[in-house]
Short mmCIF file of C-alpha atoms and ligand atoms in Angstrom, two decimals:
data_model
loop_
_atom_site.label_atom_id
_atom_site.label_comp_id
_atom_site.label_asym_id
_atom_site.label_seq_id
_atom_site.Cartn_x
_atom_site.Cartn_y
_atom_site.Cartn_z
CA MET Q 129 0.59 1.10 -0.33
CA ILE Q 130 1.17 3.56 -0.58
CA LYS Q 131 1.22 5.21 2.33
CA GLY Q 132 2.70 8.67 3.47
CA THR Q 133 5.97 7.35 5.45
CA THR Q 134 6.99 4.87 0.96
CA LYS Q 135 9.64 5.72 -0.49
CA LEU Q 136 9.72 6.78 -4.01
CA LEU Q 137 12.04 4.47 -6.67
CA GLY Q 138 12.04 4.15 -10.95
CA VAL Q 139 13.06 4.73 -14.38
CA ILE Q 140 13.50 7.48 -16.43
CA GLY Q 141 12.98 6.66 -20.35
CA ASP Q 142 12.09 8.37 -23.43
CA PRO Q 143 10.14 6.37 -24.04
CA ILE Q 144 9.19 4.57 -20.97
CA ARG Q 145 5.37 3.16 -21.98
CA HIS Q 146 7.25 -0.13 -22.36
CA SER Q 147 9.82 -0.61 -19.57
CA LEU Q 148 9.33 -4.29 -18.10
CA SER Q 149 11.24 -2.26 -14.97
CA PRO Q 150 8.18 -1.67 -12.66
CA VAL Q 151 6.35 -4.68 -13.30
CA MET Q 152 8.94 -6.27 -11.73
CA HIS Q 153 10.43 -3.96 -9.73
CA ASN Q 154 6.86 -3.82 -8.13
CA ALA Q 155 6.56 -7.20 -6.48
CA ALA Q 156 9.40 -7.42 -5.18
CA ILE Q 157 8.42 -4.77 -2.83
CA ALA Q 158 4.99 -6.21 -2.55
CA HIS Q 159 7.48 -9.90 -1.55
CA LEU Q 160 9.21 -7.57 0.79
CA GLY Q 161 7.39 -5.94 2.23
CA VAL Q 162 8.92 -3.36 1.65
CA ASP Q 163 8.39 0.75 1.95
CA TYR Q 164 8.81 1.30 -1.48
CA VAL Q 165 7.22 2.44 -5.17
CA TYR Q 166 8.53 1.99 -8.11
CA LEU Q 167 7.60 4.44 -11.34
CA PRO Q 168 7.97 4.95 -15.12
CA PHE Q 169 8.64 9.06 -14.83
CA PRO Q 170 8.81 9.84 -18.36
CA VAL Q 171 11.68 12.61 -19.25
CA LYS Q 172 13.01 14.01 -22.13
CA ALA Q 173 16.81 14.66 -23.19
CA GLN Q 174 16.00 18.88 -22.52
CA ASP Q 175 14.67 17.78 -19.13
CA LEU Q 176 16.87 15.39 -17.89
CA LYS Q 177 18.74 18.82 -15.14
CA LEU Q 178 15.93 19.39 -13.38
CA VAL Q 179 14.44 15.74 -13.30
CA LEU Q 180 17.58 14.81 -11.38
CA ASP Q 181 17.75 18.12 -9.46
CA GLY Q 182 13.78 17.26 -8.47
CA PHE Q 183 14.40 13.71 -7.64
CA ALA Q 184 16.67 14.92 -5.27
CA ALA Q 185 14.68 17.95 -3.63
CA ILE Q 186 11.94 15.27 -2.63
CA GLY Q 187 14.43 12.49 -1.95
CA LEU Q 188 13.34 10.06 -4.43
CA VAL Q 189 16.11 7.21 -3.64
CA GLY Q 190 17.63 5.47 -6.33
CA PHE Q 191 16.33 5.43 -10.46
CA ASN Q 192 16.75 3.30 -13.48
CA VAL Q 193 18.23 4.97 -17.06
CA THR Q 194 17.33 3.62 -20.14
CA ILE Q 195 17.45 4.55 -24.07
CA PRO Q 196 18.29 8.01 -24.78
CA HIS Q 197 20.24 8.66 -21.15
CA LYS Q 198 22.32 5.60 -20.48
CA GLN Q 199 25.15 8.01 -21.89
CA ALA Q 200 23.93 11.80 -21.35
CA ILE Q 201 23.64 11.19 -16.78
CA PHE Q 202 27.12 11.06 -16.17
CA PRO Q 203 27.55 14.95 -16.35
CA PHE Q 204 24.82 14.83 -13.28
CA LEU Q 205 25.98 12.11 -11.40
CA THR Q 206 29.21 13.20 -8.57
CA GLU Q 207 30.10 9.24 -8.35
CA VAL Q 208 30.27 6.14 -11.26
CA SER Q 209 31.76 3.31 -10.92
CA GLU Q 210 35.07 2.57 -12.80
CA LEU Q 211 31.98 -0.90 -14.90
CA ALA Q 212 29.60 2.44 -15.73
CA GLN Q 213 32.45 4.32 -17.15
CA ALA Q 214 34.27 1.19 -19.38
CA VAL Q 215 31.35 0.17 -20.29
CA GLY Q 216 30.22 4.08 -21.16
CA ALA Q 217 26.88 3.58 -19.62
CA VAL Q 218 25.08 3.81 -16.23
CA ASN Q 219 21.49 1.77 -15.77
CA THR Q 220 21.57 2.10 -12.51
CA VAL Q 221 20.91 5.38 -10.10
CA TRP Q 222 21.21 5.79 -6.09
CA ARG Q 223 21.22 9.15 -3.75
CA THR Q 224 24.48 9.78 -1.39
CA GLU Q 225 25.67 12.55 0.87
CA GLN Q 226 27.49 14.24 -1.99
CA GLY Q 227 25.48 13.22 -4.24
CA TRP Q 228 23.50 11.63 -7.49
CA ALA Q 229 25.79 8.11 -8.01
CA GLY Q 230 25.88 5.43 -11.10
CA THR Q 231 27.45 1.73 -12.41
CA ASN Q 232 26.45 -0.08 -15.02
CA THR Q 233 23.99 -3.73 -13.49
CA ASP Q 234 24.08 -5.19 -17.04
CA VAL Q 235 27.00 -6.75 -16.93
CA ASP Q 236 26.60 -8.73 -14.00
CA GLY Q 237 22.88 -9.25 -14.95
CA PHE Q 238 24.82 -10.65 -18.85
CA LEU Q 239 27.42 -12.55 -16.48
CA ALA Q 240 25.46 -14.42 -14.93
CA PRO Q 241 23.78 -17.63 -16.28
CA LEU Q 242 27.44 -18.38 -18.53
CA ARG Q 243 28.30 -17.70 -14.17
CA GLN Q 244 26.17 -20.62 -13.35
CA LEU Q 245 28.27 -23.10 -16.19
CA ASP Q 246 30.92 -24.97 -15.73
CA GLN Q 247 33.63 -23.95 -17.76
CA GLU Q 248 36.71 -24.25 -16.87
CA SER Q 249 39.16 -21.95 -18.31
CA TRP Q 250 37.24 -18.91 -19.63
CA GLN Q 251 40.84 -17.93 -21.29
CA GLN Q 252 40.91 -20.70 -23.26
CA LYS Q 253 37.87 -20.02 -24.68
CA CYS Q 254 37.14 -17.11 -28.28
CA ALA Q 255 34.10 -14.88 -27.61
CA VAL Q 256 31.78 -13.72 -30.47
CA ILE Q 257 29.79 -10.19 -30.71
CA LEU Q 258 27.28 -10.17 -32.88
CA GLY Q 259 26.34 -6.18 -33.38
CA THR Q 260 28.07 -3.46 -31.93
CA GLY Q 261 25.14 -1.00 -30.04
CA GLY Q 262 24.41 -0.30 -25.80
CA ALA Q 263 23.92 -4.19 -25.07
CA ALA Q 264 26.70 -5.41 -27.02
CA ARG Q 265 29.34 -2.92 -25.07
CA ALA Q 266 28.08 -4.51 -21.69
CA VAL Q 267 29.03 -8.00 -22.97
CA VAL Q 268 32.46 -6.54 -23.69
CA ALA Q 269 32.45 -5.96 -20.59
CA GLY Q 270 31.26 -8.87 -19.28
CA CYS Q 271 32.91 -11.08 -21.55
CA ALA Q 272 36.81 -9.00 -19.65
CA ALA Q 273 35.18 -10.26 -16.46
CA LEU Q 274 34.99 -13.21 -17.27
CA GLY Q 275 38.71 -13.43 -18.74
CA LEU Q 276 38.10 -14.65 -21.69
CA GLY Q 277 41.08 -14.65 -24.63
CA GLN Q 278 39.22 -13.88 -27.18
CA VAL Q 279 36.71 -11.43 -28.51
CA HIS Q 280 35.53 -10.69 -32.27
CA VAL Q 281 33.29 -8.31 -32.50
CA VAL Q 282 31.02 -8.68 -35.55
CA GLY Q 283 29.10 -5.66 -37.46
CA ARG Q 284 27.38 -4.77 -39.60
CA ASN Q 285 28.72 -0.77 -40.52
CA LEU Q 286 32.40 -0.37 -40.95
CA GLU Q 287 32.53 2.65 -39.21
CA LYS Q 288 30.42 1.82 -36.50
CA LEU Q 289 33.29 -1.36 -36.15
CA THR Q 290 36.24 0.77 -35.88
CA ALA Q 291 34.43 3.94 -33.23
CA PHE Q 292 33.24 0.48 -31.46
CA GLN Q 293 37.13 -0.84 -31.29
CA HIS Q 294 39.10 2.39 -30.68
CA SER Q 295 36.01 3.29 -27.82
CA TRP Q 296 37.56 0.83 -25.43
CA GLN Q 297 41.42 2.00 -25.95
CA HIS Q 298 41.43 3.61 -22.24
CA SER Q 299 43.75 2.92 -19.32
CA TRP Q 300 41.28 1.38 -17.35
CA GLN Q 301 40.88 -1.85 -18.90
CA HIS Q 302 44.47 -2.19 -19.92
CA SER Q 303 45.15 -1.38 -16.56
CA SER Q 304 43.27 -4.52 -15.92
CA GLY Q 305 44.84 -6.49 -17.91
CA PHE Q 306 41.52 -6.31 -20.80
CA VAL Q 307 41.64 -7.88 -23.97
CA ILE Q 308 40.73 -5.11 -26.33
CA PRO Q 309 38.00 -6.63 -28.50
CA GLN Q 310 38.91 -7.28 -32.42
CA VAL Q 311 36.25 -5.89 -35.23
CA HIS Q 312 35.81 -7.75 -38.64
CA PRO Q 313 32.30 -7.10 -40.82
CA TRP Q 314 29.14 -9.03 -41.58
CA GLU Q 315 30.89 -11.22 -44.73
CA THR Q 316 33.34 -13.06 -42.38
CA LEU Q 317 30.83 -13.71 -39.75
CA PRO Q 318 30.76 -18.22 -40.84
CA ASP Q 319 34.27 -18.00 -38.96
CA TRP Q 320 33.86 -16.98 -36.43
CA VAL Q 321 30.71 -18.24 -35.56
CA ALA Q 322 32.76 -21.70 -36.51
CA GLN Q 323 35.39 -20.75 -34.22
CA ALA Q 324 32.93 -20.03 -31.14
CA ASP Q 325 33.07 -20.82 -27.77
CA LEU Q 326 30.26 -17.83 -26.45
CA LEU Q 327 28.48 -16.44 -29.21
CA VAL Q 328 26.53 -13.80 -28.32
CA ASN Q 329 23.26 -12.09 -29.80
CA THR Q 330 23.12 -8.93 -28.88
CA THR Q 331 21.31 -7.60 -32.27
CA PRO Q 332 17.63 -7.77 -32.85
CA VAL Q 333 17.33 -9.86 -34.75
CA GLY Q 334 14.99 -12.82 -33.99
CA MET Q 335 12.34 -9.94 -32.81
CA ALA Q 336 8.49 -9.71 -33.71
CA PRO Q 337 7.89 -9.92 -36.04
CA ASP Q 338 10.66 -11.90 -37.60
CA LEU Q 339 10.52 -14.26 -34.98
CA GLU Q 340 11.67 -16.70 -38.22
CA GLN Q 341 14.67 -14.91 -38.01
CA SER Q 342 18.17 -15.02 -36.91
CA PRO Q 343 20.68 -13.07 -37.03
CA VAL Q 344 23.71 -16.22 -38.14
CA GLU Q 345 22.08 -18.49 -41.24
CA PRO Q 346 21.46 -21.63 -40.65
CA THR Q 347 23.86 -22.93 -42.93
CA VAL Q 348 26.67 -20.78 -40.93
CA MET Q 349 25.05 -22.61 -38.12
CA GLN Q 350 26.15 -26.07 -38.81
CA ASN Q 351 29.14 -25.08 -38.04
CA PHE Q 352 28.94 -24.09 -34.73
CA LYS Q 353 30.55 -26.43 -32.28
CA PRO Q 354 28.20 -28.53 -30.68
CA GLY Q 355 30.04 -28.33 -26.55
CA ALA Q 356 29.55 -24.35 -27.33
CA ILE Q 357 27.82 -21.98 -25.85
CA ALA Q 358 25.03 -19.62 -27.89
CA TYR Q 359 23.51 -17.13 -25.95
CA ASP Q 360 20.36 -14.48 -26.79
CA LEU Q 361 20.19 -10.76 -25.40
CA ILE Q 362 16.27 -11.32 -26.43
CA TYR Q 363 13.97 -12.74 -24.05
CA THR Q 364 10.80 -12.78 -26.18
CA PRO Q 365 10.16 -15.70 -28.15
CA ASN Q 366 12.02 -17.62 -25.99
CA PRO Q 367 13.06 -19.59 -27.77
CA THR Q 368 14.82 -17.35 -30.65
CA GLN Q 369 15.52 -19.00 -34.16
CA PHE Q 370 18.36 -18.54 -33.08
CA LEU Q 371 18.43 -20.88 -30.51
CA LYS Q 372 16.26 -23.19 -31.82
CA LEU Q 373 19.14 -23.15 -34.65
CA ALA Q 374 22.06 -24.13 -32.04
CA GLN Q 375 19.79 -26.32 -30.05
CA ALA Q 376 20.26 -27.89 -33.33
CA GLN Q 377 23.65 -28.49 -32.80
CA GLY Q 378 24.06 -30.03 -29.26
CA SER Q 379 24.76 -26.57 -27.98
CA THR Q 380 23.86 -24.91 -24.70
CA THR Q 381 21.92 -21.64 -25.03
CA ILE Q 382 20.97 -19.05 -23.21
CA ASN Q 383 17.94 -16.39 -23.45
CA GLY Q 384 17.80 -12.65 -22.26
CA LEU Q 385 15.22 -13.19 -19.17
CA GLU Q 386 17.61 -13.58 -16.82
CA MET Q 387 20.11 -11.18 -17.55
CA LEU Q 388 17.01 -9.02 -17.35
CA VAL Q 389 15.97 -10.16 -14.61
CA GLN Q 390 19.69 -10.20 -12.14
CA GLN Q 391 19.98 -7.10 -13.81
CA GLY Q 392 16.69 -5.40 -11.91
CA ALA Q 393 17.40 -7.11 -8.85
CA GLN Q 394 21.70 -5.27 -8.68
CA ALA Q 395 19.80 -2.34 -8.64
CA LEU Q 396 17.04 -3.28 -6.42
CA GLU Q 397 19.37 -4.79 -3.71
CA ILE Q 398 22.10 -1.41 -3.83
CA TRP Q 399 18.80 0.56 -3.01
CA LEU Q 400 17.36 -1.63 -0.69
CA ASN Q 401 20.48 -2.86 0.90
CA GLN Q 402 18.80 -6.77 0.89
CA PRO Q 403 18.62 -9.43 -1.10
CA ALA Q 404 16.12 -9.53 -4.80
CA PRO Q 405 13.70 -12.31 -4.45
CA VAL Q 406 15.27 -12.75 -8.01
CA GLU Q 407 12.35 -15.38 -7.95
CA ILE Q 408 9.14 -13.70 -7.41
CA MET Q 409 11.23 -10.70 -10.48
CA THR Q 410 10.84 -13.98 -12.78
CA HIS Q 411 7.18 -14.41 -12.18
CA ALA Q 412 6.42 -11.40 -12.50
CA LEU Q 413 7.92 -10.43 -15.57
CA ARG Q 414 6.59 -15.11 -17.01
CA SER Q 415 2.89 -13.28 -15.85
CA TRP Q 416 3.57 -10.09 -18.38
CA GLY Q 417 4.45 -12.58 -21.64
CA VAL Q 418 7.86 -12.06 -21.00
CA GLY Q 419 10.19 -15.25 -22.31
CA SER Q 420 7.60 -16.89 -23.80
CA ARG Q 421 7.15 -19.03 -26.92
CA GLU Q 422 6.15 -15.39 -28.89
P1 NAP N 598 21.31 -0.44 -30.07
O1 NAP N 598 21.51 -0.16 -29.43
O2 NAP N 598 19.86 -0.72 -30.62
O3 NAP N 598 22.09 -1.96 -30.94
C1 NAP N 598 21.21 -2.78 -31.90
C2 NAP N 598 22.50 -3.55 -32.71
O4 NAP N 598 22.60 -4.80 -33.32
C3 NAP N 598 23.83 -2.68 -34.15
O5 NAP N 598 24.75 -2.80 -33.71
C4 NAP N 598 22.46 -2.92 -34.89
O6 NAP N 598 23.11 -2.87 -36.36
C5 NAP N 598 22.86 -4.41 -35.07
N1 NAP N 598 21.62 -4.38 -36.25
C6 NAP N 598 20.49 -4.27 -35.60
N2 NAP N 598 20.02 -4.90 -36.94
C7 NAP N 598 20.77 -5.67 -37.88
C8 NAP N 598 20.80 -7.08 -38.82
N3 NAP N 598 20.04 -7.32 -39.05
N4 NAP N 598 22.16 -7.23 -38.61
C9 NAP N 598 23.03 -7.04 -38.17
N5 NAP N 598 22.57 -6.01 -37.48
C10 NAP N 598 21.91 -5.76 -37.39
O7 NAP N 598 20.33 -2.23 -29.44
P2 NAP N 598 20.60 -2.53 -27.62
O8 NAP N 598 20.95 -1.54 -26.29
O9 NAP N 598 22.15 -2.87 -27.93
O10 NAP N 598 19.97 -3.74 -27.94
C11 NAP N 598 20.23 -5.58 -28.84
C12 NAP N 598 18.94 -5.99 -28.55
O11 NAP N 598 19.69 -6.71 -26.59
C13 NAP N 598 17.63 -5.59 -28.14
O12 NAP N 598 16.62 -6.81 -28.68
C14 NAP N 598 17.31 -5.68 -27.04
O13 NAP N 598 16.60 -6.08 -26.80
C15 NAP N 598 18.12 -6.92 -25.98
N6 NAP N 598 18.90 -6.62 -25.41
C16 NAP N 598 17.96 -7.56 -24.06
C17 NAP N 598 18.78 -7.06 -22.32
C18 NAP N 598 18.32 -7.86 -21.12
O14 NAP N 598 18.38 -7.44 -20.59
N7 NAP N 598 17.54 -9.70 -21.25
C19 NAP N 598 19.04 -6.13 -21.69
C20 NAP N 598 20.15 -4.78 -22.79
C21 NAP N 598 19.49 -5.51 -24.49
P3 NAP N 598 23.18 -1.36 -37.01
O15 NAP N 598 24.45 -0.30 -36.10
O16 NAP N 598 24.02 -1.04 -38.08
O17 NAP N 598 22.41 -0.47 -36.77
#
């Protein structure tokens, strides 16, 4: 129940009406019985500072950040985690005595299902990432955190590929022994699919209305190693055509639902300073049709 004492959480973005975050966070809040509510806030780019000042004035505890504010919010934060600096995007913000602090929970969200797998040595493995957008940045940082020996990014736009590679060449990554990703044009995809131990789709190919599409052609997927892992960041449909093709090869497959839940769970833990009910959050999303077959 919302009372006079209820504390505010939320998500800012433009548009925000399709955000799934209120569904999973309010389910978690209800389950935990804590005095919070999580709201969607439509925020135009030009109003970002105004909104942050307003949030501070009313004592809002924390919020998620989505498109188009994930980079634009940096100048308004007094503290940004190394991880968020490396990724170049903030998706979780909370209030400190000094001001707003931000981090990126997408990286740990991406890593959560991989960390549950019984892999002996990620250092010997080769990751191949499809796409160069915002999600691909979190995936590259995740591959660095796992210590993957080789990270290859395949994209369809040469300019964006080059910019993507350059964006990783600053000191934080070097000091952490970070392997700068190599980038490759889309035409070379068949070679990289055959070499991949971890193949990650960060493109939207396979989402509605193109449910029969896969970013990797069926004939190319036939060369995907049976012991390799196919990871699709798409959460609906589940499985995507890409994951169906990987399953036919006998590969391990992971869809995007757990990443979605885990990035939210980590944000909630930051705000509430207590463990998040991951199963309740997953169940809430599933009841909303997330992770369904179509
Ligand atoms: P984004 O910034 O728009 O990036 C999309 C990338 O896919 C771009 O590099 C784009 O290339 C590429 N692409 C689009 N269509 C393509 C095609 N037909 N062939 C080859 N490449 C294509 O989007 P994003 O924020 O990274 O999100 C990407 C996907 O990840 C979405 O499906 C999103 O739902 C999912 N996601 C899931 C989670 C999760 O928690 N599970 C989190 C974040 C994102 P161009 O730049 O050339 O257009």
